[in-house]
Amino acid sequence: MVADTPQQKIPLKAFHCEIQNDFDAIEAEEKAYAPIPVIRQVDGAMVKANYEQIRQDVKDIVSAEMERMINDPALRHLIVKKN
């Protein structure tokens, strides 16, 4: 495992390259960033409700597809029944 910074050279590496960054230009660019506007506030309850809705949607899709495959003689053999 190798982790290094540009100021800390490691003599034995599996690769021979060096990333050159203009840190002053990067810092100037970052200072010019505009703050991201808040579109809406999200709380834990909203995240949980969204998660539950997605979970239910997936269950509904799986059930519908399983039913479709069971009712199609050409696809019925693809279903593995658990005992």
Short mmCIF file of the N, C-alpha and C atoms (twelve columns), coordinates in Angstrom:
data_MODEL
# 
_entry.id   MODEL 
# 
loop_
_atom_site.group_PDB 
_atom_site.id 
_atom_site.type_symbol 
_atom_site.label_atom_id 
_atom_site.label_alt_id 
_atom_site.label_comp_id 
_atom_site.label_asym_id 
_atom_site.label_seq_id 
_atom_site.Cartn_x 
_atom_site.Cartn_y 
_atom_site.Cartn_z 
_atom_site.pdbx_PDB_model_num 
ATOM 1   N N  . MET A 1  0.859   -1.173  0.000   1 
ATOM 2   C CA . MET A 1  0.000   0.000   0.000   1 
ATOM 3   C C  . MET A 1  0.902   1.231   0.000   1 
ATOM 4   N N  . VAL A 2  0.651   2.131   -0.929  1 
ATOM 5   C CA . VAL A 2  1.478   3.321   -1.056  1 
ATOM 6   C C  . VAL A 2  0.581   4.547   -1.081  1 
ATOM 7   N N  . ALA A 3  0.875   5.485   -0.240  1 
ATOM 8   C CA . ALA A 3  0.192   6.774   -0.262  1 
ATOM 9   C C  . ALA A 3  1.262   7.834   -0.106  1 
ATOM 10  N N  . ASP A 4  1.269   8.806   -0.990  1 
ATOM 11  C CA . ASP A 4  2.294   9.834   -0.881  1 
ATOM 12  C C  . ASP A 4  1.742   11.186  -1.273  1 
ATOM 13  N N  . THR A 5  2.497   12.183  -0.963  1 
ATOM 14  C CA . THR A 5  2.171   13.549  -1.350  1 
ATOM 15  C C  . THR A 5  3.234   14.002  -2.332  1 
ATOM 16  N N  . PRO A 6  2.986   15.064  -3.102  1 
ATOM 17  C CA . PRO A 6  4.004   15.513  -4.053  1 
ATOM 18  C C  . PRO A 6  5.327   15.880  -3.391  1 
ATOM 19  N N  . GLN A 7  5.272   16.299  -2.139  1 
ATOM 20  C CA . GLN A 7  6.500   16.680  -1.444  1 
ATOM 21  C C  . GLN A 7  7.262   15.476  -0.893  1 
ATOM 22  N N  . GLN A 8  6.648   14.326  -0.824  1 
ATOM 23  C CA . GLN A 8  7.259   13.137  -0.228  1 
ATOM 24  C C  . GLN A 8  7.482   12.100  -1.326  1 
ATOM 25  N N  . LYS A 9  8.709   12.004  -1.808  1 
ATOM 26  C CA . LYS A 9  9.032   11.080  -2.887  1 
ATOM 27  C C  . LYS A 9  9.232   9.671   -2.328  1 
ATOM 28  N N  . ILE A 10 8.791   8.690   -3.073  1 
ATOM 29  C CA . ILE A 10 8.970   7.291   -2.706  1 
ATOM 30  C C  . ILE A 10 9.828   6.660   -3.804  1 
ATOM 31  N N  . PRO A 11 11.026  6.209   -3.486  1 
ATOM 32  C CA . PRO A 11 11.948  5.760   -4.525  1 
ATOM 33  C C  . PRO A 11 11.528  4.476   -5.249  1 
ATOM 34  N N  . LEU A 12 10.885  3.553   -4.579  1 
ATOM 35  C CA . LEU A 12 10.519  2.284   -5.193  1 
ATOM 36  C C  . LEU A 12 9.013   2.226   -5.412  1 
ATOM 37  N N  . LYS A 13 8.612   2.525   -6.625  1 
ATOM 38  C CA . LYS A 13 7.204   2.492   -6.973  1 
ATOM 39  C C  . LYS A 13 7.009   1.540   -8.137  1 
ATOM 40  N N  . ALA A 14 5.808   1.049   -8.296  1 
ATOM 41  C CA . ALA A 14 5.494   0.181   -9.430  1 
ATOM 42  C C  . ALA A 14 5.219   1.002   -10.685 1 
ATOM 43  N N  . PHE A 15 5.132   2.301   -10.545 1 
ATOM 44  C CA . PHE A 15 4.898   3.182   -11.687 1 
ATOM 45  C C  . PHE A 15 5.880   4.333   -11.590 1 
ATOM 46  N N  . HIS A 16 6.143   4.943   -12.699 1 
ATOM 47  C CA . HIS A 16 7.114   6.034   -12.749 1 
ATOM 48  C C  . HIS A 16 6.474   7.250   -13.388 1 
ATOM 49  N N  . CYS A 17 5.689   7.931   -12.623 1 
ATOM 50  C CA . CYS A 17 5.065   9.158   -13.117 1 
ATOM 51  C C  . CYS A 17 4.890   10.108  -11.945 1 
ATOM 52  N N  . GLU A 18 4.577   11.318  -12.284 1 
ATOM 53  C CA . GLU A 18 4.413   12.322  -11.243 1 
ATOM 54  C C  . GLU A 18 3.280   13.251  -11.656 1 
ATOM 55  N N  . ILE A 19 2.368   13.500  -10.747 1 
ATOM 56  C CA . ILE A 19 1.271   14.424  -11.004 1 
ATOM 57  C C  . ILE A 19 1.747   15.813  -10.631 1 
ATOM 58  N N  . GLN A 20 1.600   16.716  -11.561 1 
ATOM 59  C CA . GLN A 20 2.024   18.089  -11.303 1 
ATOM 60  C C  . GLN A 20 0.785   18.959  -11.206 1 
ATOM 61  N N  . ASN A 21 0.577   19.547  -10.044 1 
ATOM 62  C CA . ASN A 21 -0.568  20.411  -9.807  1 
ATOM 63  C C  . ASN A 21 -0.099  21.831  -9.582  1 
ATOM 64  N N  . ASP A 22 -0.843  22.774  -10.111 1 
ATOM 65  C CA . ASP A 22 -0.602  24.185  -9.833  1 
ATOM 66  C C  . ASP A 22 -1.525  24.543  -8.672  1 
ATOM 67  N N  . PHE A 23 -1.010  24.394  -7.448  1 
ATOM 68  C CA . PHE A 23 -1.840  24.562  -6.263  1 
ATOM 69  C C  . PHE A 23 -2.374  25.979  -6.120  1 
ATOM 70  N N  . ASP A 24 -1.621  26.976  -6.580  1 
ATOM 71  C CA . ASP A 24 -2.102  28.358  -6.512  1 
ATOM 72  C C  . ASP A 24 -3.302  28.552  -7.443  1 
ATOM 73  N N  . ALA A 25 -3.240  27.987  -8.650  1 
ATOM 74  C CA . ALA A 25 -4.357  28.101  -9.586  1 
ATOM 75  C C  . ALA A 25 -5.576  27.342  -9.072  1 
ATOM 76  N N  . ILE A 26 -5.347  26.185  -8.487  1 
ATOM 77  C CA . ILE A 26 -6.456  25.403  -7.930  1 
ATOM 78  C C  . ILE A 26 -7.127  26.170  -6.798  1 
ATOM 79  N N  . GLU A 27 -6.315  26.757  -5.921  1 
ATOM 80  C CA . GLU A 27 -6.868  27.524  -4.801  1 
ATOM 81  C C  . GLU A 27 -7.655  28.735  -5.294  1 
ATOM 82  N N  . ALA A 28 -7.144  29.416  -6.317  1 
ATOM 83  C CA . ALA A 28 -7.857  30.576  -6.867  1 
ATOM 84  C C  . ALA A 28 -9.177  30.142  -7.492  1 
ATOM 85  N N  . GLU A 29 -9.161  29.017  -8.185  1 
ATOM 86  C CA . GLU A 29 -10.399 28.507  -8.787  1 
ATOM 87  C C  . GLU A 29 -11.418 28.150  -7.718  1 
ATOM 88  N N  . GLU A 30 -10.959 27.502  -6.641  1 
ATOM 89  C CA . GLU A 30 -11.874 27.103  -5.572  1 
ATOM 90  C C  . GLU A 30 -12.469 28.314  -4.863  1 
ATOM 91  N N  . LYS A 31 -11.701 29.379  -4.730  1 
ATOM 92  C CA . LYS A 31 -12.230 30.589  -4.089  1 
ATOM 93  C C  . LYS A 31 -13.316 31.247  -4.933  1 
ATOM 94  N N  . ALA A 32 -13.293 31.014  -6.246  1 
ATOM 95  C CA . ALA A 32 -14.277 31.612  -7.136  1 
ATOM 96  C C  . ALA A 32 -15.566 30.792  -7.215  1 
ATOM 97  N N  . TYR A 33 -15.581 29.625  -6.583  1 
ATOM 98  C CA . TYR A 33 -16.785 28.791  -6.611  1 
ATOM 99  C C  . TYR A 33 -17.947 29.528  -5.959  1 
ATOM 100 N N  . ALA A 34 -19.114 29.417  -6.559  1 
ATOM 101 C CA . ALA A 34 -20.328 29.974  -5.961  1 
ATOM 102 C C  . ALA A 34 -20.939 28.913  -5.048  1 
ATOM 103 N N  . PRO A 35 -21.547 29.325  -3.952  1 
ATOM 104 C CA . PRO A 35 -22.175 28.328  -3.079  1 
ATOM 105 C C  . PRO A 35 -23.340 27.631  -3.791  1 
ATOM 106 N N  . ILE A 36 -23.526 26.383  -3.477  1 
ATOM 107 C CA . ILE A 36 -24.616 25.612  -4.069  1 
ATOM 108 C C  . ILE A 36 -25.923 26.061  -3.410  1 
ATOM 109 N N  . PRO A 37 -26.899 26.455  -4.213  1 
ATOM 110 C CA . PRO A 37 -28.155 26.926  -3.604  1 
ATOM 111 C C  . PRO A 37 -28.942 25.760  -2.997  1 
ATOM 112 N N  . VAL A 38 -29.639 26.057  -1.922  1 
ATOM 113 C CA . VAL A 38 -30.488 25.060  -1.274  1 
ATOM 114 C C  . VAL A 38 -31.815 25.040  -2.019  1 
ATOM 115 N N  . ILE A 39 -32.134 23.906  -2.610  1 
ATOM 116 C CA . ILE A 39 -33.389 23.774  -3.343  1 
ATOM 117 C C  . ILE A 39 -34.529 23.481  -2.377  1 
ATOM 118 N N  . ARG A 40 -34.266 22.557  -1.464  1 
ATOM 119 C CA . ARG A 40 -35.245 22.245  -0.425  1 
ATOM 120 C C  . ARG A 40 -34.519 21.559  0.724   1 
ATOM 121 N N  . GLN A 41 -35.092 21.627  1.879   1 
ATOM 122 C CA . GLN A 41 -34.529 20.979  3.053   1 
ATOM 123 C C  . GLN A 41 -34.968 19.511  3.061   1 
ATOM 124 N N  . VAL A 42 -34.042 18.626  3.332   1 
ATOM 125 C CA . VAL A 42 -34.342 17.205  3.388   1 
ATOM 126 C C  . VAL A 42 -34.045 16.719  4.798   1 
ATOM 127 N N  . ASP A 43 -35.008 16.015  5.376   1 
ATOM 128 C CA . ASP A 43 -34.783 15.473  6.714   1 
ATOM 129 C C  . ASP A 43 -34.792 13.945  6.659   1 
ATOM 130 N N  . GLY A 44 -34.492 13.344  7.763   1 
ATOM 131 C CA . GLY A 44 -34.407 11.887  7.845   1 
ATOM 132 C C  . GLY A 44 -35.698 11.184  7.482   1 
ATOM 133 N N  . ALA A 45 -36.820 11.773  7.839   1 
ATOM 134 C CA . ALA A 45 -38.123 11.156  7.535   1 
ATOM 135 C C  . ALA A 45 -38.370 11.115  6.028   1 
ATOM 136 N N  . MET A 46 -37.952 12.158  5.328   1 
ATOM 137 C CA . MET A 46 -38.116 12.185  3.874   1 
ATOM 138 C C  . MET A 46 -37.247 11.123  3.203   1 
ATOM 139 N N  . VAL A 47 -36.026 10.991  3.692   1 
ATOM 140 C CA . VAL A 47 -35.123 9.982   3.134   1 
ATOM 141 C C  . VAL A 47 -35.678 8.583   3.376   1 
ATOM 142 N N  . LYS A 48 -36.165 8.341   4.589   1 
ATOM 143 C CA . LYS A 48 -36.730 7.030   4.921   1 
ATOM 144 C C  . LYS A 48 -37.965 6.735   4.075   1 
ATOM 145 N N  . ALA A 49 -38.828 7.722   3.894   1 
ATOM 146 C CA . ALA A 49 -40.035 7.525   3.080   1 
ATOM 147 C C  . ALA A 49 -39.662 7.225   1.626   1 
ATOM 148 N N  . ASN A 50 -38.667 7.919   1.111   1 
ATOM 149 C CA . ASN A 50 -38.211 7.680   -0.258  1 
ATOM 150 C C  . ASN A 50 -37.628 6.276   -0.385  1 
ATOM 151 N N  . TYR A 51 -36.831 5.874   0.600   1 
ATOM 152 C CA . TYR A 51 -36.258 4.527   0.612   1 
ATOM 153 C C  . TYR A 51 -37.358 3.462   0.611   1 
ATOM 154 N N  . GLU A 52 -38.348 3.638   1.462   1 
ATOM 155 C CA . GLU A 52 -39.441 2.672   1.553   1 
ATOM 156 C C  . GLU A 52 -40.246 2.617   0.255   1 
ATOM 157 N N  . GLN A 53 -40.449 3.775   -0.384  1 
ATOM 158 C CA . GLN A 53 -41.181 3.812   -1.652  1 
ATOM 159 C C  . GLN A 53 -40.406 3.062   -2.740  1 
ATOM 160 N N  . ILE A 54 -39.109 3.281   -2.813  1 
ATOM 161 C CA . ILE A 54 -38.281 2.577   -3.799  1 
ATOM 162 C C  . ILE A 54 -38.290 1.080   -3.519  1 
ATOM 163 N N  . ARG A 55 -38.186 0.727   -2.265  1 
ATOM 164 C CA . ARG A 55 -38.193 -0.685  -1.876  1 
ATOM 165 C C  . ARG A 55 -39.509 -1.357  -2.300  1 
ATOM 166 N N  . GLN A 56 -40.618 -0.675  -2.061  1 
ATOM 167 C CA . GLN A 56 -41.920 -1.221  -2.447  1 
ATOM 168 C C  . GLN A 56 -42.046 -1.310  -3.968  1 
ATOM 169 N N  . ASP A 57 -41.551 -0.298  -4.677  1 
ATOM 170 C CA . ASP A 57 -41.585 -0.320  -6.139  1 
ATOM 171 C C  . ASP A 57 -40.824 -1.519  -6.686  1 
ATOM 172 N N  . VAL A 58 -39.655 -1.806  -6.110  1 
ATOM 173 C CA . VAL A 58 -38.863 -2.956  -6.554  1 
ATOM 174 C C  . VAL A 58 -39.619 -4.257  -6.291  1 
ATOM 175 N N  . LYS A 59 -40.222 -4.375  -5.122  1 
ATOM 176 C CA . LYS A 59 -41.008 -5.578  -4.808  1 
ATOM 177 C C  . LYS A 59 -42.157 -5.749  -5.799  1 
ATOM 178 N N  . ASP A 60 -42.827 -4.643  -6.142  1 
ATOM 179 C CA . ASP A 60 -43.940 -4.703  -7.089  1 
ATOM 180 C C  . ASP A 60 -43.468 -5.133  -8.474  1 
ATOM 181 N N  . ILE A 61 -42.327 -4.606  -8.913  1 
ATOM 182 C CA . ILE A 61 -41.783 -4.980  -10.225 1 
ATOM 183 C C  . ILE A 61 -41.425 -6.457  -10.244 1 
ATOM 184 N N  . VAL A 62 -40.766 -6.936  -9.185  1 
ATOM 185 C CA . VAL A 62 -40.384 -8.350  -9.118  1 
ATOM 186 C C  . VAL A 62 -41.629 -9.232  -9.129  1 
ATOM 187 N N  . SER A 63 -42.630 -8.877  -8.360  1 
ATOM 188 C CA . SER A 63 -43.860 -9.673  -8.328  1 
ATOM 189 C C  . SER A 63 -44.547 -9.710  -9.686  1 
ATOM 190 N N  . ALA A 64 -44.618 -8.559  -10.339 1 
ATOM 191 C CA . ALA A 64 -45.266 -8.495  -11.650 1 
ATOM 192 C C  . ALA A 64 -44.508 -9.335  -12.675 1 
ATOM 193 N N  . GLU A 65 -43.191 -9.272  -12.647 1 
ATOM 194 C CA . GLU A 65 -42.390 -10.048 -13.594 1 
ATOM 195 C C  . GLU A 65 -42.475 -11.545 -13.302 1 
ATOM 196 N N  . MET A 66 -42.479 -11.908 -12.037 1 
ATOM 197 C CA . MET A 66 -42.617 -13.325 -11.681 1 
ATOM 198 C C  . MET A 66 -43.971 -13.850 -12.156 1 
ATOM 199 N N  . GLU A 67 -45.013 -13.074 -11.952 1 
ATOM 200 C CA . GLU A 67 -46.351 -13.478 -12.389 1 
ATOM 201 C C  . GLU A 67 -46.401 -13.619 -13.907 1 
ATOM 202 N N  . ARG A 68 -45.779 -12.662 -14.603 1 
ATOM 203 C CA . ARG A 68 -45.750 -12.711 -16.064 1 
ATOM 204 C C  . ARG A 68 -45.014 -13.963 -16.543 1 
ATOM 205 N N  . MET A 69 -43.896 -14.286 -15.901 1 
ATOM 206 C CA . MET A 69 -43.122 -15.460 -16.308 1 
ATOM 207 C C  . MET A 69 -43.857 -16.758 -15.988 1 
ATOM 208 N N  . ILE A 70 -44.543 -16.802 -14.857 1 
ATOM 209 C CA . ILE A 70 -45.304 -18.005 -14.487 1 
ATOM 210 C C  . ILE A 70 -46.418 -18.256 -15.493 1 
ATOM 211 N N  . ASN A 71 -47.041 -17.196 -15.980 1 
ATOM 212 C CA . ASN A 71 -48.153 -17.327 -16.914 1 
ATOM 213 C C  . ASN A 71 -47.718 -17.504 -18.370 1 
ATOM 214 N N  . ASP A 72 -46.422 -17.415 -18.644 1 
ATOM 215 C CA . ASP A 72 -45.920 -17.591 -20.014 1 
ATOM 216 C C  . ASP A 72 -45.242 -18.955 -20.114 1 
ATOM 217 N N  . PRO A 73 -45.817 -19.887 -20.876 1 
ATOM 218 C CA . PRO A 73 -45.232 -21.231 -20.979 1 
ATOM 219 C C  . PRO A 73 -43.784 -21.220 -21.479 1 
ATOM 220 N N  . ALA A 74 -43.430 -20.255 -22.281 1 
ATOM 221 C CA . ALA A 74 -42.058 -20.184 -22.810 1 
ATOM 222 C C  . ALA A 74 -41.055 -19.724 -21.753 1 
ATOM 223 N N  . LEU A 75 -41.532 -19.078 -20.705 1 
ATOM 224 C CA . LEU A 75 -40.635 -18.558 -19.661 1 
ATOM 225 C C  . LEU A 75 -40.753 -19.309 -18.338 1 
ATOM 226 N N  . ARG A 76 -41.787 -20.111 -18.199 1 
ATOM 227 C CA . ARG A 76 -42.069 -20.786 -16.933 1 
ATOM 228 C C  . ARG A 76 -40.880 -21.622 -16.440 1 
ATOM 229 N N  . HIS A 77 -40.151 -22.225 -17.351 1 
ATOM 230 C CA . HIS A 77 -39.019 -23.089 -16.962 1 
ATOM 231 C C  . HIS A 77 -37.864 -22.309 -16.338 1 
ATOM 232 N N  . LEU A 78 -37.841 -20.995 -16.484 1 
ATOM 233 C CA . LEU A 78 -36.758 -20.172 -15.951 1 
ATOM 234 C C  . LEU A 78 -36.903 -19.901 -14.444 1 
ATOM 235 N N  . ILE A 79 -38.067 -20.177 -13.906 1 
ATOM 236 C CA . ILE A 79 -38.327 -19.902 -12.485 1 
ATOM 237 C C  . ILE A 79 -37.884 -21.092 -11.638 1 
ATOM 238 N N  . VAL A 80 -37.080 -20.783 -10.634 1 
ATOM 239 C CA . VAL A 80 -36.636 -21.814 -9.697  1 
ATOM 240 C C  . VAL A 80 -37.524 -21.732 -8.472  1 
ATOM 241 N N  . LYS A 81 -38.206 -22.829 -8.157  1 
ATOM 242 C CA . LYS A 81 -39.101 -22.836 -7.011  1 
ATOM 243 C C  . LYS A 81 -38.350 -23.344 -5.793  1 
ATOM 244 N N  . LYS A 82 -38.484 -22.633 -4.683  1 
ATOM 245 C CA . LYS A 82 -37.878 -23.050 -3.423  1 
ATOM 246 C C  . LYS A 82 -38.831 -23.951 -2.686  1 
ATOM 247 N N  . ASN A 83 -38.285 -24.962 -2.034  1 
ATOM 248 C CA . ASN A 83 -39.116 -25.887 -1.252  1 
ATOM 249 C C  . ASN A 83 -39.042 -25.566 0.206   1 
# 
